[in-house]
Amino acid sequence: MKRGEQRFVRGNSASVTTYRIAIVGSGPAGLSAAAHAARLGLSHVLLEKTDHLSDTITKYQKGKHVMATPSQLVLRSPLDFDAGKREAVLGTWNEQTASAGVNVKYMAEVTSIAGTGDPIPGSVMRIISRKRDGTSDTREIQRRAPPYRLTLANGEAIMADTVILAIGTQGNPNLMTCPGGDLPHVQHQLDDPTAYSDEHIFVIGGGDAGIENALGLCADPAQNNMVTLVNRSADFANAKDANVKALMAARDAGRISLMTETTTRAIEPGFITLDTRDGEVRARCDRVIARMGSAPPRGFVEGCGVEFASDDRLAFPKLSATFESTAPGIFVVGALAGYPLIKHCMNQGHDVVEFINGNLDLKPADEPILEAKFAGLPEDPGSRRSVADWLEHLRASVSILNGMSALQMREFMLDSTVRLYRAGEVIFERNAPGSSLFGIAEGEVLVEVNPNDRSITVPIPAGSIFGEVGLISGRRRGATIRAGEDSIVVEISRTAALKLMSQVPAAAREITRITTERSLLQIFKSGLAPADLVDVIANAKVETVRAGQAIIREGEQGDDIFIIRSGSMVVEKSIGGKAVFLNYVPAGSYVGEMGVITGAARNATVRAAVKSDVIRLAGEPFRALLAAKPQLLDKLRDEMASRTRLNAFIESKKDSFSGVVDMYTGVANFLVEQGVGEATDVLLIDEKLCVGCDNCEKACADTHDGLSRLDREAGRTYAHLHVPTSCRHCEHPHCMADCPPNAIHRGPTGEVYIDETCIGCGNCQRNCPYGVIRMDKVPPKKPWLLSWLLFGRGPGPGEPSPKWAKKHDPAYAEKAKKAIKCDMCSGQEGGPACVRACPTGAAIRVSPEQFLSVALMDREER
């Protein structure tokens, strides 16, 4: 027997081996734990259900580059780990595991772990205790079995004093749930990307696994695969930066197609149907590789007596600071503990063996990094908080962090910051750029709701969040926020916040609850307070609606109210068998109030102009709110009366004015197709008034150093209305989705502009579906007139800067191109130059909700 092993007989059963430590799973965490146990000479067994070590890494695609992040974290494991090819990493671990004398048992799948501690028949232990007077007492106690019995698939049993679960989550992948998700050509694993050629392949999932699979499938041009990666959001919050950059480089090189804000609707032999931001797409598809993450194997783990942090499918086990679960003696490490990075997992494997061996003073490897983050924060007199204390304090104090485990908090804080703001100190200014989220651990902050009067503020108390508008929309800060008293505030980067919402369902729900509450207070006003909305929000649901999908149908019964959270809706009414356009409803508005007030059938259809998010409010609790708040009921009745008048106007004109009705509906639908549905400001030209003078283009060029951002003749026309190629300043700009230097911003009046940090990568140009961004060299700025007159510096009046630069500036030819687009003449007095320069008033810039209104048709009639 190995040192520390025991064999005992229970009744008439065969001999069973017992160990100090049984380690289940030979991934990075389990291997590291076993190697350290061997180095310390502890009795152990490493149980692996396959015939090889580290099955998860083995199943990585061939040739995959394994990253050793985070780079600032020291590696404690006795096994080496450097970034490199999957084969090299596995080779190193296999060699070092063998040389360390690790006791590995292959083909040993553990089917159950049961607590025992039962008496061993016929086994008695005699204990002798010495007294101070030299005498002694002798007593006998029944010997008991080790605490845990591990049963293997072949019926064999192993006993262990302690158990380390290092089984990961990859054996429980998230499966496709759409129709056709179980077809034979849908797979959840990619072993060898070189095995596929001449195929149209869709990879579903924008995490590390999905990106690496997609890149592997198009790495060799000779394979001739048409690879498309589908990601449900615009961001890649769950992927490493290096993988995202490699994906973008492959896309830029034309080796891979990328579809963001897209979900799978259906799969069929030879085809896939997708819901995109702009509508439904059906494409040829020979193979689907679904890499949508995984969830802990909850049934097995709970069967071991281990409790989870919540009932969410993605929740992780409850663990102590030493990785011990709620089942004493069962420890959990690795991805199952909520730390998926390999280096973290290996350190955990080392540390948990140290704890089992009695070294309870060992601090995690990331302790110095976190200590630096908490340095300088105020503490109670005479006491000093440890890193663990601070992590627990932040977790318990900030509502969106309540659902995280201690280990998740450690990883989370590596990407976040925490600091003290003194009373009155500004946290951020109105119109400042920023997309991070803030959580208040102590104190309170004040929101300055009136920019002209700093004394008018709204408090946000400890435990809540702020900055969510920048996180969700990318818009500049909508208000100045300062500390109302000394406050400890956690700033969560956009990447960390998106990752938090993706991996911690409780956090996503809490952020949704808070943003929903604030949306309702902002939209409905009427003296409402958060306490009034508790029942309404408890029944609220956030739903994603694909372009063209109806949320309300004419003639149906229903009393739900819908808040448009993002995107926009169009309202239509059927008249004479035709769908007549009534209105355009932008984000921040609501529809459906008639049903809750009157109880009558819906009198119009409301459908999404573009992919949108809506908040569905159940009718019954909202009706109770109206009964308690007469002011709100009056407000909704006024809205209902206005919409009723529009319906009546359309009905009255269905015979005498049908031609105008048809024309208006056609124009409205045309504009929605041209991107007005997601625009905040759009340039339109009335061709009945336009004389073709091109003053609009010339004025644009003069305002932007000789480079016009407008092409008047390009674009499409319907009837007399022309939409030139000029930026729509979308509510959620496509161009912002992938800007490496974060050079694209939204200004204080809604304009989307590109600053001087642009590196000319061209991602924004490729992402814009309306062709309004181009790459060009930035010309020299025009000098003051006196400087040109006296010294001849730069292009003179009327001389285009690019033309002058080509002729007089030798360095101009070598200048790199940058992205050029309309910025609505930000900072210029009088507004956009194109509109100011139009002599006939043909050029107008409008917001869709102002332009797409039946009232316009009413005015045309008059």
PDB file of N, CA and C in Angstrom, residues 56-140:
ATOM      1  N   THR A  56     -11.000  17.948 -20.833  1.00  0.00           N
ATOM      2  CA  THR A  56     -11.476  19.212 -21.409  1.00  0.00           C
ATOM      3  C   THR A  56     -10.426  19.812 -22.331  1.00  0.00           C
ATOM      4  N   ILE A  57      -9.158  19.842 -21.881  1.00  0.00           N
ATOM      5  CA  ILE A  57      -8.098  20.405 -22.726  1.00  0.00           C
ATOM      6  C   ILE A  57      -7.847  19.498 -23.918  1.00  0.00           C
ATOM      7  N   THR A  58      -7.936  18.189 -23.703  1.00  0.00           N
ATOM      8  CA  THR A  58      -7.754  17.239 -24.803  1.00  0.00           C
ATOM      9  C   THR A  58      -8.787  17.477 -25.897  1.00  0.00           C
ATOM     10  N   LYS A  59     -10.001  17.860 -25.492  1.00  0.00           N
ATOM     11  CA  LYS A  59     -11.070  18.089 -26.468  1.00  0.00           C
ATOM     12  C   LYS A  59     -10.985  19.447 -27.141  1.00  0.00           C
ATOM     13  N   TYR A  60     -10.041  20.277 -26.710  1.00  0.00           N
ATOM     14  CA  TYR A  60      -9.812  21.505 -27.472  1.00  0.00           C
ATOM     15  C   TYR A  60      -9.464  21.108 -28.894  1.00  0.00           C
ATOM     16  N   GLN A  61      -9.794  21.960 -29.853  1.00  0.00           N
ATOM     17  CA  GLN A  61      -9.467  21.633 -31.233  1.00  0.00           C
ATOM     18  C   GLN A  61      -7.953  21.510 -31.418  1.00  0.00           C
ATOM     19  N   LYS A  62      -7.560  20.691 -32.339  1.00  0.00           N
ATOM     20  CA  LYS A  62      -6.143  20.461 -32.593  1.00  0.00           C
ATOM     21  C   LYS A  62      -5.437  21.771 -32.949  1.00  0.00           C
ATOM     22  N   GLY A  63      -4.262  21.946 -32.353  1.00  0.00           N
ATOM     23  CA  GLY A  63      -3.465  23.134 -32.642  1.00  0.00           C
ATOM     24  C   GLY A  63      -3.927  24.388 -31.940  1.00  0.00           C
ATOM     25  N   LYS A  64      -4.931  24.296 -31.074  1.00  0.00           N
ATOM     26  CA  LYS A  64      -5.448  25.492 -30.381  1.00  0.00           C
ATOM     27  C   LYS A  64      -4.356  26.117 -29.527  1.00  0.00           C
ATOM     28  N   HIS A  65      -4.293  27.444 -29.560  1.00  0.00           N
ATOM     29  CA  HIS A  65      -3.369  28.184 -28.711  1.00  0.00           C
ATOM     30  C   HIS A  65      -4.016  28.396 -27.347  1.00  0.00           C
ATOM     31  N   VAL A  66      -3.388  27.864 -26.305  1.00  0.00           N
ATOM     32  CA  VAL A  66      -3.916  27.974 -24.945  1.00  0.00           C
ATOM     33  C   VAL A  66      -3.281  29.183 -24.280  1.00  0.00           C
ATOM     34  N   MET A  67      -4.098  30.073 -23.743  1.00  0.00           N
ATOM     35  CA  MET A  67      -3.597  31.313 -23.153  1.00  0.00           C
ATOM     36  C   MET A  67      -3.352  31.155 -21.659  1.00  0.00           C
ATOM     37  N   ALA A  68      -2.303  31.801 -21.167  1.00  0.00           N
ATOM     38  CA  ALA A  68      -1.954  31.751 -19.740  1.00  0.00           C
ATOM     39  C   ALA A  68      -2.288  33.088 -19.102  1.00  0.00           C
ATOM     40  N   THR A  69      -3.575  33.382 -18.998  1.00  0.00           N
ATOM     41  CA  THR A  69      -4.031  34.645 -18.405  1.00  0.00           C
ATOM     42  C   THR A  69      -4.665  34.374 -17.050  1.00  0.00           C
ATOM     43  N   PRO A  70      -4.724  35.390 -16.168  1.00  0.00           N
ATOM     44  CA  PRO A  70      -4.173  36.748 -16.309  1.00  0.00           C
ATOM     45  C   PRO A  70      -2.663  36.755 -16.114  1.00  0.00           C
ATOM     46  N   SER A  71      -1.995  37.575 -16.900  1.00  0.00           N
ATOM     47  CA  SER A  71      -0.532  37.557 -16.914  1.00  0.00           C
ATOM     48  C   SER A  71       0.071  38.008 -15.594  1.00  0.00           C
ATOM     49  N   GLN A  72      -0.627  38.877 -14.829  1.00  0.00           N
ATOM     50  CA  GLN A  72      -0.051  39.410 -13.589  1.00  0.00           C
ATOM     51  C   GLN A  72      -0.168  38.437 -12.423  1.00  0.00           C
ATOM     52  N   LEU A  73      -0.835  37.307 -12.635  1.00  0.00           N
ATOM     53  CA  LEU A  73      -1.058  36.346 -11.550  1.00  0.00           C
ATOM     54  C   LEU A  73       0.085  35.331 -11.507  1.00  0.00           C
ATOM     55  N   VAL A  74       0.679  35.116 -10.320  1.00  0.00           N
ATOM     56  CA  VAL A  74       1.750  34.130 -10.188  1.00  0.00           C
ATOM     57  C   VAL A  74       1.143  32.729 -10.200  1.00  0.00           C
ATOM     58  N   LEU A  75       1.920  31.751 -10.675  1.00  0.00           N
ATOM     59  CA  LEU A  75       1.471  30.360 -10.721  1.00  0.00           C
ATOM     60  C   LEU A  75       2.091  29.595  -9.564  1.00  0.00           C
ATOM     61  N   ARG A  76       1.252  28.987  -8.708  1.00  0.00           N
ATOM     62  CA  ARG A  76       1.745  28.252  -7.547  1.00  0.00           C
ATOM     63  C   ARG A  76       1.839  26.744  -7.795  1.00  0.00           C
ATOM     64  N   SER A  77       1.188  26.271  -8.798  1.00  0.00           N
ATOM     65  CA  SER A  77       1.095  24.837  -9.027  1.00  0.00           C
ATOM     66  C   SER A  77       2.458  24.198  -9.230  1.00  0.00           C
ATOM     67  N   PRO A  78       2.637  22.944  -8.814  1.00  0.00           N
ATOM     68  CA  PRO A  78       3.887  22.235  -9.114  1.00  0.00           C
ATOM     69  C   PRO A  78       4.022  21.882 -10.594  1.00  0.00           C
ATOM     70  N   LEU A  79       2.928  21.996 -11.328  1.00  0.00           N
ATOM     71  CA  LEU A  79       2.979  21.746 -12.765  1.00  0.00           C
ATOM     72  C   LEU A  79       3.253  23.050 -13.495  1.00  0.00           C
ATOM     73  N   ASP A  80       4.041  23.003 -14.543  1.00  0.00           N
ATOM     74  CA  ASP A  80       4.340  24.191 -15.334  1.00  0.00           C
ATOM     75  C   ASP A  80       3.169  24.508 -16.252  1.00  0.00           C
ATOM     76  N   PHE A  81       3.021  25.796 -16.550  1.00  0.00           N
ATOM     77  CA  PHE A  81       1.984  26.202 -17.502  1.00  0.00           C
ATOM     78  C   PHE A  81       2.395  27.506 -18.161  1.00  0.00           C
ATOM     79  N   ASP A  82       2.677  27.415 -19.445  1.00  0.00           N
ATOM     80  CA  ASP A  82       2.978  28.591 -20.253  1.00  0.00           C
ATOM     81  C   ASP A  82       2.058  28.581 -21.461  1.00  0.00           C
ATOM     82  N   ALA A  83       1.768  29.758 -21.978  1.00  0.00           N
ATOM     83  CA  ALA A  83       0.939  29.837 -23.171  1.00  0.00           C
ATOM     84  C   ALA A  83       1.589  29.053 -24.298  1.00  0.00           C
ATOM     85  N   GLY A  84       0.787  28.334 -25.044  1.00  0.00           N
ATOM     86  CA  GLY A  84       1.308  27.544 -26.138  1.00  0.00           C
ATOM     87  C   GLY A  84       0.249  26.653 -26.744  1.00  0.00           C
ATOM     88  N   LYS A  85       0.652  25.805 -27.667  1.00  0.00           N
ATOM     89  CA  LYS A  85      -0.284  24.906 -28.332  1.00  0.00           C
ATOM     90  C   LYS A  85      -0.839  23.882 -27.348  1.00  0.00           C
ATOM     91  N   ARG A  86      -2.057  23.495 -27.593  1.00  0.00           N
ATOM     92  CA  ARG A  86      -2.724  22.498 -26.744  1.00  0.00           C
ATOM     93  C   ARG A  86      -1.877  21.242 -26.584  1.00  0.00           C
ATOM     94  N   GLU A  87      -1.265  20.775 -27.665  1.00  0.00           N
ATOM     95  CA  GLU A  87      -0.475  19.538 -27.604  1.00  0.00           C
ATOM     96  C   GLU A  87       0.731  19.693 -26.689  1.00  0.00           C
ATOM     97  N   ALA A  88       1.381  20.881 -26.729  1.00  0.00           N
ATOM     98  CA  ALA A  88       2.552  21.108 -25.886  1.00  0.00           C
ATOM     99  C   ALA A  88       2.164  21.183 -24.415  1.00  0.00           C
ATOM    100  N   VAL A  89       1.061  21.836 -24.123  1.00  0.00           N
ATOM    101  CA  VAL A  89       0.597  21.948 -22.733  1.00  0.00           C
ATOM    102  C   VAL A  89       0.293  20.563 -22.177  1.00  0.00           C
ATOM    103  N   LEU A  90      -0.444  19.758 -22.941  1.00  0.00           N
ATOM    104  CA  LEU A  90      -0.798  18.414 -22.479  1.00  0.00           C
ATOM    105  C   LEU A  90       0.452  17.543 -22.308  1.00  0.00           C
ATOM    106  N   GLY A  91       1.412  17.685 -23.230  1.00  0.00           N
ATOM    107  CA  GLY A  91       2.645  16.898 -23.129  1.00  0.00           C
ATOM    108  C   GLY A  91       3.399  17.213 -21.850  1.00  0.00           C
ATOM    109  N   THR A  92       3.491  18.512 -21.517  1.00  0.00           N
ATOM    110  CA  THR A  92       4.168  18.910 -20.278  1.00  0.00           C
ATOM    111  C   THR A  92       3.468  18.327 -19.060  1.00  0.00           C
ATOM    112  N   TRP A  93       2.159  18.426 -19.011  1.00  0.00           N
ATOM    113  CA  TRP A  93       1.411  17.941 -17.848  1.00  0.00           C
ATOM    114  C   TRP A  93       1.506  16.417 -17.717  1.00  0.00           C
ATOM    115  N   ASN A  94       1.457  15.722 -18.832  1.00  0.00           N
ATOM    116  CA  ASN A  94       1.570  14.259 -18.767  1.00  0.00           C
ATOM    117  C   ASN A  94       2.927  13.829 -18.203  1.00  0.00           C
ATOM    118  N   GLU A  95       3.979  14.477 -18.685  1.00  0.00           N
ATOM    119  CA  GLU A  95       5.325  14.130 -18.209  1.00  0.00           C
ATOM    120  C   GLU A  95       5.486  14.450 -16.722  1.00  0.00           C
ATOM    121  N   GLN A  96       5.062  15.648 -16.316  1.00  0.00           N
ATOM    122  CA  GLN A  96       5.273  16.061 -14.931  1.00  0.00           C
ATOM    123  C   GLN A  96       4.363  15.300 -13.965  1.00  0.00           C
ATOM    124  N   THR A  97       3.172  14.927 -14.413  1.00  0.00           N
ATOM    125  CA  THR A  97       2.282  14.126 -13.562  1.00  0.00           C
ATOM    126  C   THR A  97       2.907  12.762 -13.286  1.00  0.00           C
ATOM    127  N   ALA A  98       3.479  12.169 -14.320  1.00  0.00           N
ATOM    128  CA  ALA A  98       4.121  10.858 -14.149  1.00  0.00           C
ATOM    129  C   ALA A  98       5.349  10.958 -13.248  1.00  0.00           C
ATOM    130  N   SER A  99       6.176  11.987 -13.468  1.00  0.00           N
ATOM    131  CA  SER A  99       7.402  12.110 -12.672  1.00  0.00           C
ATOM    132  C   SER A  99       7.096  12.475 -11.218  1.00  0.00           C
ATOM    133  N   ALA A 100       5.954  13.098 -10.970  1.00  0.00           N
ATOM    134  CA  ALA A 100       5.592  13.467  -9.599  1.00  0.00           C
ATOM    135  C   ALA A 100       5.048  12.282  -8.810  1.00  0.00           C
ATOM    136  N   GLY A 101       4.771  11.178  -9.493  1.00  0.00           N
ATOM    137  CA  GLY A 101       4.241  10.011  -8.799  1.00  0.00           C
ATOM    138  C   GLY A 101       2.775  10.139  -8.423  1.00  0.00           C
ATOM    139  N   VAL A 102       2.032  10.849  -9.239  1.00  0.00           N
ATOM    140  CA  VAL A 102       0.596  11.008  -8.970  1.00  0.00           C
ATOM    141  C   VAL A 102      -0.105   9.665  -9.122  1.00  0.00           C
ATOM    142  N   ASN A 103      -0.953   9.334  -8.175  1.00  0.00           N
ATOM    143  CA  ASN A 103      -1.699   8.078  -8.193  1.00  0.00           C
ATOM    144  C   ASN A 103      -2.982   8.282  -9.006  1.00  0.00           C
ATOM    145  N   VAL A 104      -2.936   7.932 -10.302  1.00  0.00           N
ATOM    146  CA  VAL A 104      -4.061   8.161 -11.205  1.00  0.00           C
ATOM    147  C   VAL A 104      -4.810   6.849 -11.428  1.00  0.00           C
ATOM    148  N   LYS A 105      -6.120   6.928 -11.392  1.00  0.00           N
ATOM    149  CA  LYS A 105      -6.961   5.770 -11.705  1.00  0.00           C
ATOM    150  C   LYS A 105      -7.825   6.160 -12.902  1.00  0.00           C
ATOM    151  N   TYR A 106      -7.532   5.551 -14.068  1.00  0.00           N
ATOM    152  CA  TYR A 106      -8.258   5.878 -15.288  1.00  0.00           C
ATOM    153  C   TYR A 106      -9.541   5.048 -15.399  1.00  0.00           C
ATOM    154  N   MET A 107     -10.419   5.480 -16.316  1.00  0.00           N
ATOM    155  CA  MET A 107     -11.714   4.819 -16.535  1.00  0.00           C
ATOM    156  C   MET A 107     -12.455   4.645 -15.221  1.00  0.00           C
ATOM    157  N   ALA A 108     -12.363   5.660 -14.413  1.00  0.00           N
ATOM    158  CA  ALA A 108     -12.952   5.613 -13.066  1.00  0.00           C
ATOM    159  C   ALA A 108     -13.989   6.724 -12.946  1.00  0.00           C
ATOM    160  N   GLU A 109     -15.155   6.510 -13.553  1.00  0.00           N
ATOM    161  CA  GLU A 109     -16.224   7.492 -13.487  1.00  0.00           C
ATOM    162  C   GLU A 109     -16.955   7.380 -12.158  1.00  0.00           C
ATOM    163  N   VAL A 110     -17.008   8.462 -11.437  1.00  0.00           N
ATOM    164  CA  VAL A 110     -17.682   8.482 -10.139  1.00  0.00           C
ATOM    165  C   VAL A 110     -19.175   8.729 -10.366  1.00  0.00           C
ATOM    166  N   THR A 111     -19.997   7.802  -9.906  1.00  0.00           N
ATOM    167  CA  THR A 111     -21.443   7.932 -10.085  1.00  0.00           C
ATOM    168  C   THR A 111     -22.141   8.498  -8.860  1.00  0.00           C
ATOM    169  N   SER A 112     -21.518   8.346  -7.682  1.00  0.00           N
ATOM    170  CA  SER A 112     -22.123   8.919  -6.471  1.00  0.00           C
ATOM    171  C   SER A 112     -21.065   9.111  -5.401  1.00  0.00           C
ATOM    172  N   ILE A 113     -21.304  10.098  -4.547  1.00  0.00           N
ATOM    173  CA  ILE A 113     -20.460  10.335  -3.372  1.00  0.00           C
ATOM    174  C   ILE A 113     -21.406  10.459  -2.194  1.00  0.00           C
ATOM    175  N   ALA A 114     -21.261   9.527  -1.256  1.00  0.00           N
ATOM    176  CA  ALA A 114     -22.191   9.484  -0.124  1.00  0.00           C
ATOM    177  C   ALA A 114     -21.438   9.639   1.183  1.00  0.00           C
ATOM    178  N   GLY A 115     -22.014  10.419   2.076  1.00  0.00           N
ATOM    179  CA  GLY A 115     -21.440  10.551   3.409  1.00  0.00           C
ATOM    180  C   GLY A 115     -21.616   9.245   4.175  1.00  0.00           C
ATOM    181  N   THR A 116     -20.590   8.846   4.918  1.00  0.00           N
ATOM    182  CA  THR A 116     -20.670   7.596   5.690  1.00  0.00           C
ATOM    183  C   THR A 116     -20.375   7.881   7.152  1.00  0.00           C
ATOM    184  N   GLY A 117     -19.142   7.655   7.538  1.00  0.00           N
ATOM    185  CA  GLY A 117     -18.819   7.773   8.954  1.00  0.00           C
ATOM    186  C   GLY A 117     -19.474   6.670   9.761  1.00  0.00           C
ATOM    187  N   ASP A 118     -19.832   5.569   9.087  1.00  0.00           N
ATOM    188  CA  ASP A 118     -20.505   4.459   9.768  1.00  0.00           C
ATOM    189  C   ASP A 118     -19.526   3.657  10.626  1.00  0.00           C
ATOM    190  N   PRO A 119     -20.018   3.010  11.679  1.00  0.00           N
ATOM    191  CA  PRO A 119     -19.149   2.138  12.485  1.00  0.00           C
ATOM    192  C   PRO A 119     -18.617   0.976  11.650  1.00  0.00           C
ATOM    193  N   ILE A 120     -17.342   0.620  11.930  1.00  0.00           N
ATOM    194  CA  ILE A 120     -16.746  -0.532  11.254  1.00  0.00           C
ATOM    195  C   ILE A 120     -16.941  -1.748  12.149  1.00  0.00           C
ATOM    196  N   PRO A 121     -17.709  -2.770  11.686  1.00  0.00           N
ATOM    197  CA  PRO A 121     -17.979  -3.936  12.534  1.00  0.00           C
ATOM    198  C   PRO A 121     -16.691  -4.597  13.043  1.00  0.00           C
ATOM    199  N   GLY A 122     -16.647  -4.872  14.334  1.00  0.00           N
ATOM    200  CA  GLY A 122     -15.516  -5.582  14.930  1.00  0.00           C
ATOM    201  C   GLY A 122     -14.268  -4.760  15.100  1.00  0.00           C
ATOM    202  N   SER A 123     -14.342  -3.456  14.817  1.00  0.00           N
ATOM    203  CA  SER A 123     -13.144  -2.621  14.911  1.00  0.00           C
ATOM    204  C   SER A 123     -13.290  -1.660  16.085  1.00  0.00           C
ATOM    205  N   VAL A 124     -12.389  -1.794  17.051  1.00  0.00           N
ATOM    206  CA  VAL A 124     -12.434  -0.961  18.252  1.00  0.00           C
ATOM    207  C   VAL A 124     -11.102  -0.253  18.418  1.00  0.00           C
ATOM    208  N   MET A 125     -11.155   1.008  18.799  1.00  0.00           N
ATOM    209  CA  MET A 125      -9.940   1.772  19.046  1.00  0.00           C
ATOM    210  C   MET A 125      -9.838   2.045  20.550  1.00  0.00           C
ATOM    211  N   ARG A 126      -8.661   1.738  21.139  1.00  0.00           N
ATOM    212  CA  ARG A 126      -8.423   1.984  22.563  1.00  0.00           C
ATOM    213  C   ARG A 126      -7.677   3.297  22.731  1.00  0.00           C
ATOM    214  N   ILE A 127      -8.228   4.196  23.550  1.00  0.00           N
ATOM    215  CA  ILE A 127      -7.637   5.511  23.784  1.00  0.00           C
ATOM    216  C   ILE A 127      -7.201   5.603  25.237  1.00  0.00           C
ATOM    217  N   ILE A 128      -5.943   5.918  25.481  1.00  0.00           N
ATOM    218  CA  ILE A 128      -5.386   6.057  26.831  1.00  0.00           C
ATOM    219  C   ILE A 128      -5.073   7.525  27.062  1.00  0.00           C
ATOM    220  N   SER A 129      -5.620   8.119  28.115  1.00  0.00           N
ATOM    221  CA  SER A 129      -5.351   9.513  28.459  1.00  0.00           C
ATOM    222  C   SER A 129      -4.591   9.582  29.768  1.00  0.00           C
ATOM    223  N   ARG A 130      -3.530  10.340  29.857  1.00  0.00           N
ATOM    224  CA  ARG A 130      -2.694  10.480  31.053  1.00  0.00           C
ATOM    225  C   ARG A 130      -3.179  11.647  31.903  1.00  0.00           C
ATOM    226  N   LYS A 131      -3.211  11.408  33.228  1.00  0.00           N
ATOM    227  CA  LYS A 131      -3.584  12.478  34.153  1.00  0.00           C
ATOM    228  C   LYS A 131      -2.332  13.131  34.719  1.00  0.00           C
ATOM    229  N   ARG A 132      -2.495  14.314  35.342  1.00  0.00           N
ATOM    230  CA  ARG A 132      -1.349  15.031  35.908  1.00  0.00           C
ATOM    231  C   ARG A 132      -0.701  14.276  37.064  1.00  0.00           C
ATOM    232  N   ASP A 133      -1.501  13.472  37.759  1.00  0.00           N
ATOM    233  CA  ASP A 133      -0.928  12.744  38.912  1.00  0.00           C
ATOM    234  C   ASP A 133      -0.212  11.470  38.493  1.00  0.00           C
ATOM    235  N   GLY A 134      -0.085  11.250  37.197  1.00  0.00           N
ATOM    236  CA  GLY A 134       0.643  10.078  36.718  1.00  0.00           C
ATOM    237  C   GLY A 134      -0.236   8.887  36.412  1.00  0.00           C
ATOM    238  N   THR A 135      -1.483   8.927  36.859  1.00  0.00           N
ATOM    239  CA  THR A 135      -2.381   7.818  36.547  1.00  0.00           C
ATOM    240  C   THR A 135      -2.941   7.994  35.148  1.00  0.00           C
ATOM    241  N   SER A 136      -3.656   7.020  34.677  1.00  0.00           N
ATOM    242  CA  SER A 136      -4.213   7.072  33.326  1.00  0.00           C
ATOM    243  C   SER A 136      -5.617   6.473  33.297  1.00  0.00           C
ATOM    244  N   ASP A 137      -6.388   6.933  32.317  1.00  0.00           N
ATOM    245  CA  ASP A 137      -7.713   6.376  32.054  1.00  0.00           C
ATOM    246  C   ASP A 137      -7.680   5.694  30.693  1.00  0.00           C
ATOM    247  N   THR A 138      -8.339   4.586  30.588  1.00  0.00           N
ATOM    248  CA  THR A 138      -8.430   3.877  29.315  1.00  0.00           C
ATOM    249  C   THR A 138      -9.900   3.746  28.910  1.00  0.00           C
ATOM    250  N   ARG A 139     -10.189   4.084  27.630  1.00  0.00           N
ATOM    251  CA  ARG A 139     -11.557   3.869  27.149  1.00  0.00           C
ATOM    252  C   ARG A 139     -11.489   3.382  25.706  1.00  0.00           C
ATOM    253  N   GLU A 140     -12.498   2.670  25.323  1.00  0.00           N
ATOM    254  CA  GLU A 140     -12.564   2.108  23.975  1.00  0.00           C
ATOM    255  C   GLU A 140     -13.705   2.759  23.207  1.00  0.00           C
TER     256      GLU A 140
END
